XYZ file of C-alpha atoms in Angstrom:
778
model
C 0.005 -0.006 -0.010
C 1.214 3.481 -0.871
C 1.765 6.164 1.776
C 1.674 5.646 5.513
C 0.605 2.152 6.561
C -1.505 2.702 9.674
C -1.415 -0.962 10.618
C 2.349 -1.620 10.472
C 3.265 1.749 11.954
C 1.217 0.950 15.041
C 3.671 -1.797 16.075
C 0.975 -3.958 17.565
C 2.314 -6.758 19.759
C -0.880 -8.812 19.847
C -3.923 -9.533 17.714
C -6.213 -7.444 19.977
C -3.918 -4.410 19.763
C -3.932 -4.739 15.985
C -7.714 -4.692 15.772
C -7.821 -1.456 17.779
C -5.478 0.477 15.480
C -7.826 0.749 12.542
C -10.921 -1.117 11.305
C -9.072 -2.149 8.116
C -6.173 -3.719 9.977
C -5.978 -7.543 10.045
C -3.768 -9.988 11.928
C -1.899 -12.986 10.565
C -1.841 -15.914 12.965
C 0.258 -18.171 10.717
C 3.246 -19.605 12.616
C 6.000 -19.242 10.004
C 4.873 -15.866 8.713
C 7.762 -13.415 8.010
C 11.492 -13.892 8.646
C 14.095 -12.721 11.111
C 16.061 -10.724 8.512
C 13.122 -8.894 6.974
C 10.593 -8.154 9.633
C 7.090 -8.392 8.190
C 4.386 -7.145 10.534
C 1.602 -9.555 11.292
C -0.650 -6.483 11.622
C -1.324 -5.125 8.140
C -4.002 -4.441 5.595
C -5.839 -7.543 4.475
C -4.587 -7.389 0.882
C -0.990 -7.056 2.078
C -1.258 -10.100 4.335
C -2.692 -12.165 1.491
C 0.045 -10.982 -0.835
C 2.651 -11.954 1.765
C 1.356 -15.507 1.963
C -1.031 -15.482 4.956
C -4.203 -16.621 3.252
C -6.377 -18.811 5.471
C -4.934 -17.671 8.802
C -6.170 -14.080 9.047
C -8.110 -12.537 11.935
C -10.249 -9.694 10.533
C -13.638 -9.369 12.282
C -16.077 -6.720 11.076
C -19.135 -5.003 12.489
C -22.511 -6.455 11.648
C -26.167 -5.886 12.316
C -29.142 -8.234 12.332
C -32.855 -7.695 12.778
C -34.249 -9.699 15.697
C -37.859 -8.528 15.611
C -39.601 -6.961 12.658
C -43.382 -6.616 12.856
C -44.806 -4.727 9.794
C -46.173 -1.222 10.203
C -49.876 -0.848 10.889
C -52.136 1.187 8.636
C -54.840 2.028 11.166
C -54.899 2.574 14.933
C -58.420 2.051 16.233
C -60.271 -1.193 15.858
C -57.191 -3.198 16.906
C -55.698 -4.031 20.269
C -52.755 -1.909 21.277
C -50.468 -4.899 20.818
C -51.365 -5.014 17.129
C -50.645 -1.325 16.389
C -47.111 -0.828 15.158
C -45.709 2.592 14.197
C -41.966 1.781 14.032
C -40.128 -1.070 12.411
C -37.952 -3.013 13.197
C -38.593 -3.383 16.901
C -35.322 -5.018 17.892
C -31.859 -4.986 16.297
C -28.658 -6.766 17.390
C -25.284 -5.197 16.612
C -21.816 -6.681 16.867
C -19.300 -3.843 16.724
C -15.608 -3.744 16.044
C -14.137 -0.434 17.252
C -13.932 2.070 14.392
C -15.908 -0.098 11.997
C -19.268 1.475 11.242
C -22.397 -0.513 10.554
C -25.902 0.695 9.850
C -29.562 -0.299 9.796
C -32.787 1.336 8.545
C -35.726 2.426 10.660
C -39.191 3.202 9.316
C -41.833 5.249 11.130
C -45.494 5.825 10.265
C -48.165 7.982 11.879
C -51.054 5.507 11.578
C -54.575 6.675 10.791
C -57.328 6.798 13.424
C -54.918 6.435 16.336
C -56.512 6.614 19.826
C -56.124 9.955 21.642
C -56.169 10.724 25.392
C -56.491 14.475 26.094
C -56.131 15.883 29.589
C -57.264 19.511 29.984
C -55.314 21.302 32.695
C -56.786 24.708 33.528
C -55.563 27.679 35.521
C -58.355 28.615 37.986
C -56.822 31.780 39.321
C -59.123 34.799 39.486
C -58.083 36.264 36.131
C -59.385 33.132 34.354
C -62.995 33.635 35.447
C -64.257 34.634 31.996
C -62.436 31.678 30.447
C -64.259 29.306 32.823
C -67.608 30.553 31.587
C -66.666 29.914 27.961
C -65.599 26.263 28.423
C -68.707 25.087 30.263
C -69.702 23.004 27.217
C -66.177 22.486 25.885
C -66.322 18.672 26.245
C -69.141 18.206 23.746
C -67.719 20.554 21.091
C -64.184 19.290 21.464
C -65.269 15.668 21.173
C -67.143 16.469 17.995
C -64.024 18.019 16.420
C -61.582 15.373 17.640
C -63.815 12.538 16.426
C -63.226 13.887 12.913
C -59.592 12.915 13.484
C -59.973 9.742 15.566
C -62.846 7.445 16.487
C -61.274 6.647 19.859
C -61.124 9.795 21.973
C -61.089 10.276 25.731
C -61.095 13.478 27.776
C -59.964 14.340 31.331
C -59.893 17.465 33.456
C -57.726 19.004 36.203
C -57.138 22.446 37.617
C -54.449 24.392 39.517
C -53.794 27.723 41.214
C -50.606 27.868 43.319
C -49.032 26.615 46.518
C -51.242 27.573 49.464
C -48.355 29.055 51.450
C -46.982 32.544 51.874
C -45.918 34.506 49.887
C -47.636 32.738 46.997
C -51.140 32.776 48.451
C -53.187 34.600 51.089
C -52.613 32.646 54.311
C -54.018 34.952 56.983
C -56.929 33.383 59.012
C -59.477 35.754 57.501
C -58.617 34.443 54.003
C -58.737 30.727 54.782
C -62.229 30.118 53.449
C -62.452 33.046 51.059
C -59.241 34.673 49.793
C -61.352 37.222 47.883
C -62.616 38.975 51.015
C -62.232 42.709 50.582
C -61.798 42.456 46.827
C -64.621 44.588 45.468
C -64.565 43.310 41.897
C -64.972 39.671 42.938
C -65.824 39.325 46.646
C -66.258 35.530 46.788
C -63.993 32.655 45.626
C -62.764 29.245 46.811
C -59.538 28.651 48.824
C -56.274 28.368 46.903
C -54.863 24.925 46.018
C -51.829 23.510 44.186
C -53.308 20.911 41.821
C -56.627 19.067 41.857
C -57.378 16.090 39.591
C -61.082 16.318 38.847
C -61.901 13.811 36.072
C -59.969 10.767 34.883
C -59.784 10.205 31.163
C -63.174 9.055 29.877
C -65.146 8.878 26.661
C -68.242 10.301 28.400
C -67.860 13.943 27.552
C -70.990 14.914 29.525
C -69.062 14.201 32.697
C -66.389 16.672 31.535
C -69.047 19.339 31.118
C -70.489 18.551 34.566
C -67.096 18.879 36.272
C -66.302 22.164 34.511
C -69.665 23.625 35.536
C -68.926 22.840 39.190
C -65.667 24.772 39.195
C -65.099 28.157 40.785
C -62.044 30.371 40.578
C -59.628 31.073 43.394
C -57.144 33.830 44.193
C -53.368 33.783 44.777
C -51.167 36.633 45.854
C -48.387 36.893 43.241
C -48.746 36.911 39.481
C -46.932 33.598 38.589
C -48.961 30.406 38.932
C -48.066 26.881 40.096
C -48.796 25.239 36.780
C -45.562 23.239 36.584
C -46.507 21.358 39.741
C -49.752 20.409 38.011
C -48.063 19.358 34.748
C -45.687 17.017 36.547
C -48.461 15.354 38.588
C -50.607 14.919 35.466
C -47.656 13.240 33.752
C -46.488 10.835 36.467
C -49.793 9.869 38.104
C -50.588 7.536 35.231
C -53.065 5.265 36.995
C -55.172 8.080 38.454
C -55.179 10.137 35.298
C -55.908 7.054 33.216
C -53.331 7.356 30.425
C -53.599 4.388 28.023
C -50.487 2.743 26.650
C -52.066 2.358 23.208
C -53.042 6.043 22.767
C -51.458 9.396 21.934
C -51.192 11.484 25.084
C -52.026 15.194 24.874
C -51.732 17.490 27.895
C -53.350 20.893 27.239
C -52.097 23.521 29.682
C -54.115 26.791 29.676
C -53.054 29.883 31.571
C -52.847 33.671 31.253
C -49.679 34.209 33.286
C -46.091 33.061 33.835
C -45.238 29.953 35.858
C -43.189 29.459 38.970
C -40.042 27.385 38.303
C -37.452 25.529 40.368
C -35.886 27.500 43.233
C -38.900 29.856 43.487
C -40.015 27.689 46.373
C -37.169 29.021 48.496
C -39.241 32.223 48.934
C -41.680 30.102 50.904
C -39.026 28.070 52.740
C -39.192 25.049 50.401
C -35.618 23.860 49.853
C -36.223 20.217 48.967
C -36.113 19.695 45.166
C -38.982 17.944 43.537
C -38.564 14.148 43.458
C -40.559 13.582 40.268
C -43.003 11.239 41.990
C -46.796 11.160 42.122
C -48.207 12.837 45.261
C -51.977 12.719 44.785
C -53.888 11.852 47.946
C -57.215 10.093 48.259
C -59.026 13.318 47.427
C -56.948 13.576 44.205
C -55.173 16.710 45.422
C -51.470 17.418 45.264
C -50.342 16.636 48.836
C -46.682 17.697 48.585
C -47.450 21.274 47.551
C -46.138 22.676 50.804
C -43.150 20.293 51.117
C -41.447 20.231 47.689
C -40.086 23.018 45.472
C -41.465 23.610 41.984
C -40.066 21.179 39.376
C -37.293 22.208 36.987
C -37.670 22.334 33.220
C -35.279 19.372 32.870
C -37.370 17.243 35.230
C -40.549 18.154 33.360
C -38.948 17.201 30.029
C -37.740 13.923 31.405
C -41.096 12.878 32.858
C -43.092 13.971 29.842
C -40.795 11.969 27.553
C -40.900 8.931 29.812
C -44.686 8.864 29.631
C -44.929 9.792 25.914
C -46.896 12.999 26.590
C -47.196 15.872 24.153
C -47.502 19.127 26.122
C -49.493 21.922 24.491
C -49.090 25.380 26.043
C -52.262 27.403 25.388
C -51.278 30.880 26.618
C -52.285 34.471 26.050
C -50.388 36.548 23.483
C -48.516 38.607 26.067
C -46.716 35.460 27.355
C -46.323 33.650 24.048
C -42.600 34.371 23.656
C -41.782 33.047 27.159
C -43.575 29.748 26.627
C -42.164 29.502 23.146
C -38.693 29.576 24.687
C -39.794 26.804 27.043
C -40.523 24.570 24.038
C -36.825 24.555 23.109
C -35.965 23.316 26.619
C -38.813 20.759 26.924
C -38.700 18.409 23.887
C -42.006 17.457 22.301
C -43.937 20.583 23.379
C -45.828 23.144 21.292
C -47.267 26.546 22.107
C -50.359 28.279 20.726
C -51.935 31.688 21.409
C -55.082 31.570 23.551
C -57.646 34.358 23.362
C -58.204 36.142 26.664
C -61.672 34.523 26.968
C -60.527 31.072 25.660
C -63.078 31.182 22.825
C -60.551 29.723 20.374
C -59.544 26.741 22.562
C -61.090 24.081 20.292
C -59.432 25.496 17.165
C -56.173 25.770 19.151
C -56.215 22.139 20.283
C -57.048 20.783 16.816
C -54.291 22.885 15.263
C -51.726 21.719 17.835
C -52.759 18.090 17.375
C -52.362 18.341 13.601
C -48.963 19.977 14.115
C -47.852 17.146 16.365
C -49.032 14.504 13.941
C -47.301 16.227 11.025
C -43.771 15.513 12.211
C -41.590 12.620 13.359
C -38.416 13.059 15.372
C -36.219 10.235 16.681
C -34.863 10.354 20.225
C -32.161 8.130 21.748
C -32.212 6.822 25.294
C -29.443 5.273 27.433
C -26.781 5.271 24.754
C -23.305 4.217 26.028
C -20.551 6.848 25.952
C -18.301 4.811 23.673
C -20.919 4.505 20.884
C -21.522 7.151 18.237
C -24.701 7.465 16.159
C -25.258 9.276 12.863
C -28.715 9.724 11.339
C -29.768 10.285 7.750
C -33.434 11.129 7.233
C -35.391 10.254 4.083
C -38.619 12.275 4.200
C -41.673 12.486 1.934
C -39.793 14.260 -0.829
C -37.582 11.211 -1.250
C -34.392 13.157 -0.593
C -31.757 12.175 1.963
C -30.771 14.659 4.683
C -27.515 13.624 6.409
C -27.318 14.542 10.070
C -31.095 14.984 10.502
C -33.311 12.822 12.632
C -36.556 14.701 11.989
C -39.145 14.918 9.194
C -41.934 17.485 8.975
C -44.914 18.415 6.788
C -46.276 14.856 6.976
C -49.800 13.649 6.449
C -51.431 10.948 8.502
C -50.396 7.590 7.077
C -47.135 8.819 5.568
C -44.054 6.663 6.130
C -40.566 8.079 6.607
C -37.263 6.249 7.063
C -33.987 6.886 8.826
C -30.570 5.335 8.168
C -28.837 4.874 11.539
C -25.058 4.390 11.436
C -23.452 3.013 14.626
C -19.795 3.001 15.548
C -17.925 1.869 18.657
C -15.013 4.104 19.657
C -13.290 1.692 22.025
C -13.526 -1.727 23.573
C -15.188 -2.092 26.979
C -14.315 -4.769 29.506
C -14.454 -8.360 28.300
C -17.956 -9.904 27.846
C -19.577 -6.446 28.092
C -22.839 -5.784 26.266
C -25.034 -2.709 26.126
C -28.603 -1.872 25.181
C -30.057 1.472 24.104
C -33.394 2.575 22.752
C -34.504 4.623 19.757
C -38.052 5.982 19.809
C -39.996 8.693 17.985
C -40.796 11.571 20.312
C -44.230 11.141 21.868
C -44.670 7.553 20.575
C -45.017 4.534 22.791
C -43.310 2.389 20.109
C -39.583 1.812 20.567
C -36.662 0.168 18.826
C -34.368 -1.771 21.146
C -30.740 -1.997 20.037
C -28.572 -4.653 21.695
C -24.813 -4.175 21.288
C -21.981 -6.661 21.684
C -18.320 -5.982 20.911
C -15.892 -7.841 18.650
C -12.636 -7.078 20.450
C -11.097 -10.553 20.866
C -9.443 -12.614 18.159
C -10.552 -16.175 17.577
C -6.980 -17.455 17.767
C -6.654 -16.121 21.325
C -8.999 -18.888 22.475
C -6.481 -21.447 21.124
C -3.547 -20.217 23.203
C -1.108 -22.968 24.341
C 0.793 -22.311 27.665
C 4.380 -23.583 28.020
C 4.383 -24.377 24.353
C 7.378 -26.117 22.751
C 7.167 -23.489 20.005
C 8.181 -20.993 22.698
C 11.040 -23.107 24.102
C 8.747 -24.083 26.929
C 9.154 -20.575 28.328
C 5.961 -18.939 27.074
C 2.425 -19.145 25.703
C 1.877 -19.591 21.977
C -1.111 -17.583 20.674
C -2.031 -16.137 17.287
C 1.347 -16.973 15.751
C 3.475 -15.309 18.472
C 5.107 -16.330 21.716
C 4.143 -14.434 24.806
C 7.214 -15.094 26.967
C 7.067 -15.846 30.663
C 8.752 -13.311 33.044
C 12.571 -13.443 32.678
C 12.595 -14.641 29.076
C 12.942 -12.814 25.785
C 13.200 -13.545 22.098
C 10.876 -14.523 19.268
C 10.828 -18.062 20.716
C 11.531 -17.064 24.314
C 14.965 -18.566 23.850
C 16.923 -15.883 25.747
C 17.048 -14.930 29.360
C 16.936 -11.290 30.443
C 20.434 -9.744 30.783
C 21.997 -11.806 28.014
C 23.884 -9.521 25.666
C 26.683 -9.505 23.125
C 27.548 -8.393 19.632
C 25.923 -11.497 18.249
C 22.514 -10.264 19.315
C 22.958 -6.577 18.428
C 22.506 -6.838 14.680
C 18.724 -6.996 14.815
C 18.472 -4.043 17.193
C 19.424 -1.471 14.547
C 16.763 -0.085 12.207
C 19.457 0.419 9.532
C 23.187 0.107 9.264
C 24.886 3.016 11.007
C 21.912 3.917 13.165
C 22.111 3.725 16.986
C 20.994 0.647 18.824
C 17.272 0.788 19.547
C 17.184 4.357 18.142
C 19.037 5.526 21.242
C 15.870 5.048 23.285
C 16.332 1.525 24.590
C 18.677 -1.364 25.338
C 19.350 -4.360 23.077
C 18.835 -7.733 24.787
C 18.657 -11.043 22.935
C 17.926 -9.575 19.512
C 15.196 -7.380 20.972
C 15.039 -3.760 22.010
C 13.859 -3.033 25.522
C 12.571 0.515 25.285
C 13.120 3.049 28.025
C 10.258 4.454 30.045
C 9.352 8.097 29.473
C 7.414 10.553 31.597
C 5.745 11.828 28.417
C 4.255 8.484 27.347
C 5.138 5.102 25.852
C 8.165 4.362 23.628
C 7.694 1.273 21.498
C 8.486 -0.430 18.191
C 10.967 -3.110 17.138
C 13.729 -0.476 17.289
C 12.079 1.838 19.859
C 11.574 4.183 16.924
C 7.972 5.039 17.884
C 6.169 6.759 20.696
C 2.686 8.038 21.496
C 3.565 11.651 22.359
C 5.504 13.123 19.440
C 2.510 13.972 17.264
C 1.068 17.245 16.087
C -1.001 19.200 18.574
C -3.863 21.632 18.200
C -4.284 24.310 20.879
C -1.923 22.278 23.077
C -3.992 19.076 22.817
C -2.337 16.029 21.297
C -4.107 15.164 18.004
C -6.758 17.716 19.028
C -8.243 15.109 21.353
C -9.828 13.433 18.299
C -7.199 10.816 17.579
C -4.412 8.609 18.876
C -0.717 9.235 18.473
C 1.055 6.283 16.772
C 4.721 6.519 15.947
C 4.705 10.283 15.332
C 1.473 10.231 13.305
C -2.019 11.094 14.472
C -4.461 8.271 13.762
C -7.735 10.180 13.726
C -10.969 8.888 15.113
C -13.820 8.352 12.707
C -15.208 11.651 11.626
C -11.924 13.588 11.780
C -9.032 14.116 9.382
C -5.901 16.246 9.170
C -2.348 16.132 10.493
C -3.567 16.970 13.971
C -7.125 15.579 13.600
C -8.642 18.992 14.060
C -10.728 18.804 10.877
C -14.193 17.288 11.306
C -15.753 15.464 8.381
C -19.214 15.932 9.838
C -21.303 18.339 7.820
C -24.351 18.657 10.088
C -23.241 21.995 11.478
C -22.899 23.373 7.947
C -26.535 22.737 6.975
C -28.453 26.001 7.106
C -32.063 26.467 8.093
C -33.207 26.077 4.495
C -31.507 22.681 4.219
C -28.690 23.903 1.989
C -25.011 23.423 2.644
C -23.692 26.766 3.980
C -26.850 28.458 2.639
C -25.474 27.930 -0.852
C -22.924 30.703 -0.260
C -19.841 28.718 0.794
C -18.203 25.362 1.333
C -18.073 23.151 4.408
C -14.461 22.728 5.489
C -13.578 20.844 8.694
C -17.175 21.031 9.908
C -17.351 24.822 9.481
C -18.610 26.989 6.693
C -16.123 29.053 4.722
C -18.221 31.681 2.971
C -17.316 32.387 -0.658
C -20.184 34.736 -1.525
C -19.066 38.381 -1.088
C -20.747 39.879 1.969
C -21.857 36.539 3.432
C -21.047 35.578 7.049
C -22.457 33.618 9.983
C -22.071 30.004 11.125
C -23.817 28.730 7.979
C -23.219 31.818 5.804
C -26.860 32.604 6.436
C -26.226 36.332 6.873
C -25.654 38.268 3.680
C -27.132 41.781 3.529
C -26.003 42.229 -0.062
C -27.214 38.864 -1.320
C -30.536 38.477 -3.215
C -33.309 36.678 -1.401
C -32.272 37.799 2.103
C -35.527 39.650 2.623
C -37.542 36.438 2.106
C -35.430 34.622 4.737
C -35.996 37.385 7.257
C -39.681 37.397 6.370
C -39.999 33.721 7.379
C -38.623 34.521 10.824
C -40.929 37.535 11.247
C -43.975 35.528 10.305
C -43.207 32.611 12.612
C -41.979 34.581 15.615
C -44.550 37.378 15.594
C -47.573 35.764 13.948
C -46.891 32.007 14.326
C -47.456 31.520 10.618
C -45.500 30.919 7.429
C -43.047 28.238 6.383
C -41.324 28.025 9.792
C -44.501 28.082 11.926
C -43.401 24.922 13.762
C -42.221 26.162 17.169
C -38.980 24.235 17.458
C -38.090 24.836 13.804
C -38.684 28.569 14.168
C -36.664 28.776 17.368
C -33.758 26.880 15.786
C -33.637 28.774 12.495
C -34.370 32.261 13.908
C -32.407 32.144 17.146
C -30.185 35.018 16.004
C -33.020 37.336 14.983
C -33.886 40.202 17.387
C -37.297 41.464 16.331
C -38.760 44.823 17.447
C -42.161 46.197 16.434
C -42.704 49.915 15.881
C -45.549 52.193 14.778
C -43.396 54.144 12.336
C -40.463 52.650 10.462
C -37.362 54.842 10.742
C -34.715 55.111 8.023
C -32.041 56.938 9.985
C -29.469 54.147 9.913
C -27.767 54.065 6.465
C -26.684 50.447 7.072
C -30.267 49.207 7.614
C -31.802 47.488 4.616
C -35.464 48.069 3.835
C -37.645 45.094 2.845
C -41.364 44.798 2.027
C -43.806 42.026 1.126
C -47.547 41.936 0.352
C -50.056 40.897 2.989
C -53.791 40.823 2.068
C -53.686 43.763 -0.344
C -51.429 45.609 2.098
C -47.660 45.921 2.395
C -45.671 44.834 5.473
C -42.400 46.752 5.727
C -39.356 46.034 7.866
C -35.702 46.866 8.079
C -32.856 44.658 9.183
C -29.339 45.333 10.349
C -26.581 42.793 10.919
C -24.971 43.344 14.329
C -21.247 42.720 15.111
C -22.344 39.969 17.521
C -23.622 37.902 14.592
C -27.272 38.545 15.371
C -29.706 40.479 13.199
C -31.806 43.418 14.410
C -35.189 43.399 12.633
C -37.492 46.405 13.016
C -41.044 45.636 11.873
C -44.194 47.715 11.538
C -46.872 46.629 13.990
C -49.522 46.715 11.282
C -49.200 46.396 7.486
C -49.461 49.663 5.507
C -52.764 49.591 3.627
C -54.226 52.018 1.083
C -57.966 52.016 0.261
C -59.359 52.988 -3.211
C -61.171 56.376 -3.244
C -64.964 56.462 -3.894
C -66.577 57.909 -7.059
C -68.143 60.810 -5.118
C -64.729 61.715 -3.787
C -63.258 61.755 -7.297
C -66.147 63.916 -8.719
C -65.931 66.409 -5.870
C -62.168 66.539 -6.240
C -62.454 67.266 -9.968
C -65.092 69.970 -9.473
C -63.078 71.523 -6.686
C -59.978 71.457 -8.837
C -61.769 73.206 -11.758
C -63.204 75.886 -9.469
C -59.851 76.425 -7.814
C -58.114 76.747 -11.160
C -60.782 79.250 -12.342
C -60.358 81.386 -9.248
C -56.581 81.303 -9.668
C -56.889 82.368 -13.338
C -59.289 85.245 -12.462
C -57.010 86.435 -9.736
C -54.097 86.285 -12.143
C -56.064 88.289 -14.814
C -57.080 90.910 -12.257
C -53.480 91.188 -11.150
C -52.235 91.722 -14.699
C -54.929 94.360 -15.457
C -54.135 96.231 -12.287
C -50.450 96.201 -13.081
C -51.144 97.511 -16.624
C -53.381 100.338 -15.398
C -50.870 101.407 -12.825
C -48.161 101.543 -15.438
C -50.315 103.719 -17.793
C -51.240 106.085 -15.000
C -47.618 106.378 -13.946
C -46.646 107.227 -17.539
C -49.371 109.898 -17.735
C -48.210 111.464 -14.525
C -44.666 111.453 -15.819
C -45.603 113.237 -19.030
C -47.641 115.816 -17.183
C -44.778 116.638 -14.900
C -42.555 117.330 -17.928
C -44.930 120.140 -19.351
C -43.362 123.740 -19.346
C -46.536 125.878 -19.395
C -49.536 126.812 -17.313
C -53.042 125.966 -18.144
C -53.969 129.656 -18.723
C -51.333 130.151 -21.389
C -51.832 127.001 -23.222
C -51.393 127.811 -26.893
C -53.759 125.167 -27.878
C -56.557 126.608 -25.785
C -59.398 128.490 -27.599
C -62.205 130.391 -26.014
C -65.619 129.049 -26.542
C -66.894 132.513 -27.886
C -65.805 133.750 -31.369
C -66.351 137.260 -32.969
C -66.733 137.940 -36.718
C -67.037 141.452 -38.573
C -69.333 141.336 -41.709
C -69.580 144.268 -44.124
C -72.917 144.573 -45.919
C -75.390 147.224 -47.592
C -79.141 147.209 -47.364
C -82.179 149.488 -48.173
C -84.597 150.511 -45.568
C -87.387 152.833 -46.378
C -85.833 153.658 -49.650
C -82.676 154.610 -47.790
C -79.280 153.055 -48.199
C -77.166 152.104 -45.116
C -73.480 150.952 -44.838
C -72.205 149.316 -41.638
C -71.429 146.152 -39.675
C -73.484 143.781 -37.733
C -72.290 142.361 -34.425
């Protein structure tokens, strides 16, 4: 084989050591294999051993898997006994693992149709839920009608909670013992506070649910948080009293309008004992340890819900939605929906949450040993394979999905050790049991011969080698310790001219006895190897992901590189949209190296200058603010949008030049938002509280606007004409005045002036009385 031979460089001294070096290493147990002049390692690749004449005497075990129990998947849930309903196949698998040698098996899961459902309704009966209580008086009948559209086998139960009846959580003064609402004008009468009360075991008689609800009255506690987590835990672990069936889906609906008390809050009331996770319902079906145990932690809740295959549905008011949504990431298998303040949408909420639960399958692993590694590859409804994923979504009832599970042992446990772990879909009762045994011993070891003549009577012959008794050395145990001489030094040099035993050991009877070192082990036929002179990463030998063999790091499965610091796993490079590095880079050593200009982030998901970024941000806005859109699933939204900081505003500012404006249509309106990538790697999204909408003007408005415009234009034109005429007249008058002032005469001496009276002299002759007269007439 070309390059470094991992098997021969390991200098294994036994068959078992050889098997641990690498899964492709094999051991030759043939007695006369090799020679004293040319040392041929018995630990080598299989093809090399065969080429060197060891066919038929090779130890090379491999990992294997076998199906022990494989009942076919069921197609329908109801109408069969619970023993007949199968939602996962196979049910039992046996694995025999050789360290480093990976084997795999396939798992199929199906959400069967018409599967039985048990629903336990857990209600907050604090004073603020009084209007909600009125609206669910007939909830049982209506809910049963809707759920029977999804399953023919439905049962309903009921319980209620308030808070621990101790100070400072409740009113404990004597005057409040029977009526904590005394002195409260808005609601002067209510029942005493209590922690949790189981009122109705799961039943198919929905009328009994209505009867129990109608009997209930609200109570009053002192502080705002409620004791709901106490109630959830008791409803989960008190299986017999609640009546959970093994063959049904378990839904626990938790309704409240406030935040919960969590672990360590009990210290305020002097409760220092952590919750033990046990059932504490007394004969009256009330939580009896309310005043002795602290509130349960989120981890304990998640553990008990998973143990009992319970899907928890948080039905909470909008003001507390974000808090409970964060809880869903810490409590696997939970969902959260927004409850109206009067609980009028509770039936729609439950049906929606149930459909959401039934639309996805996620595998969980229980009790896996530390030395075993698992890798999942999901094949969902689209037929595509998704390496590193153990979850499929967007499923319909009756759909079948499959998962390829690869298993690898990292080391060998003690002899005759076996382990068992379990794979189960979250919320399912069906499980797959995986039994693991280890192939760490060679078959030839069982044929060992003590005091064998092949070992000069001074050792045990096993797997082709002599294991010498104390005080004896040599390939055949023919030498005693301390024997030395030039005759035996020839085989202690790696090459002519090199020091005996590489200067790190003593030559005794043709063999090197390597010195001890405080840094690690020195080994090899010529003491040429050690397990501490390998490359380091951040001061850690082989990065902690490999073993040092003769100056070379032998990396564990899943790692490569000179110092084993490069992971071959690509799960961390898959972005929220299922692409490798968001399609903007390459996955190198388990981390994305972004190649798209402007892209950054763990999966190159952030890229302000890249096209399509607005649509990605839109998905997060829709799922986080409105619980809608492509990422509406709570856990998916939380995972994909964990770095988005969303703020709602009335008016969208554009002061920051680095902020990018995006918009998308919503019901004939436009939703606008801006986003800004922060130095911390998170994104700051500023969103309008309401979409910007514009309504079409009416015909009357248009007509009036046109008329008004015409009138206005007419008035403007008239005013303009009047202005021009006035200016013209003023100019003419000014010119007249100017000409008048330039005249050099008075009015009386105006040469052009003529009197209105004129005088004329006429000469004539006439006869009067036969007399002639000459003269003038004036």
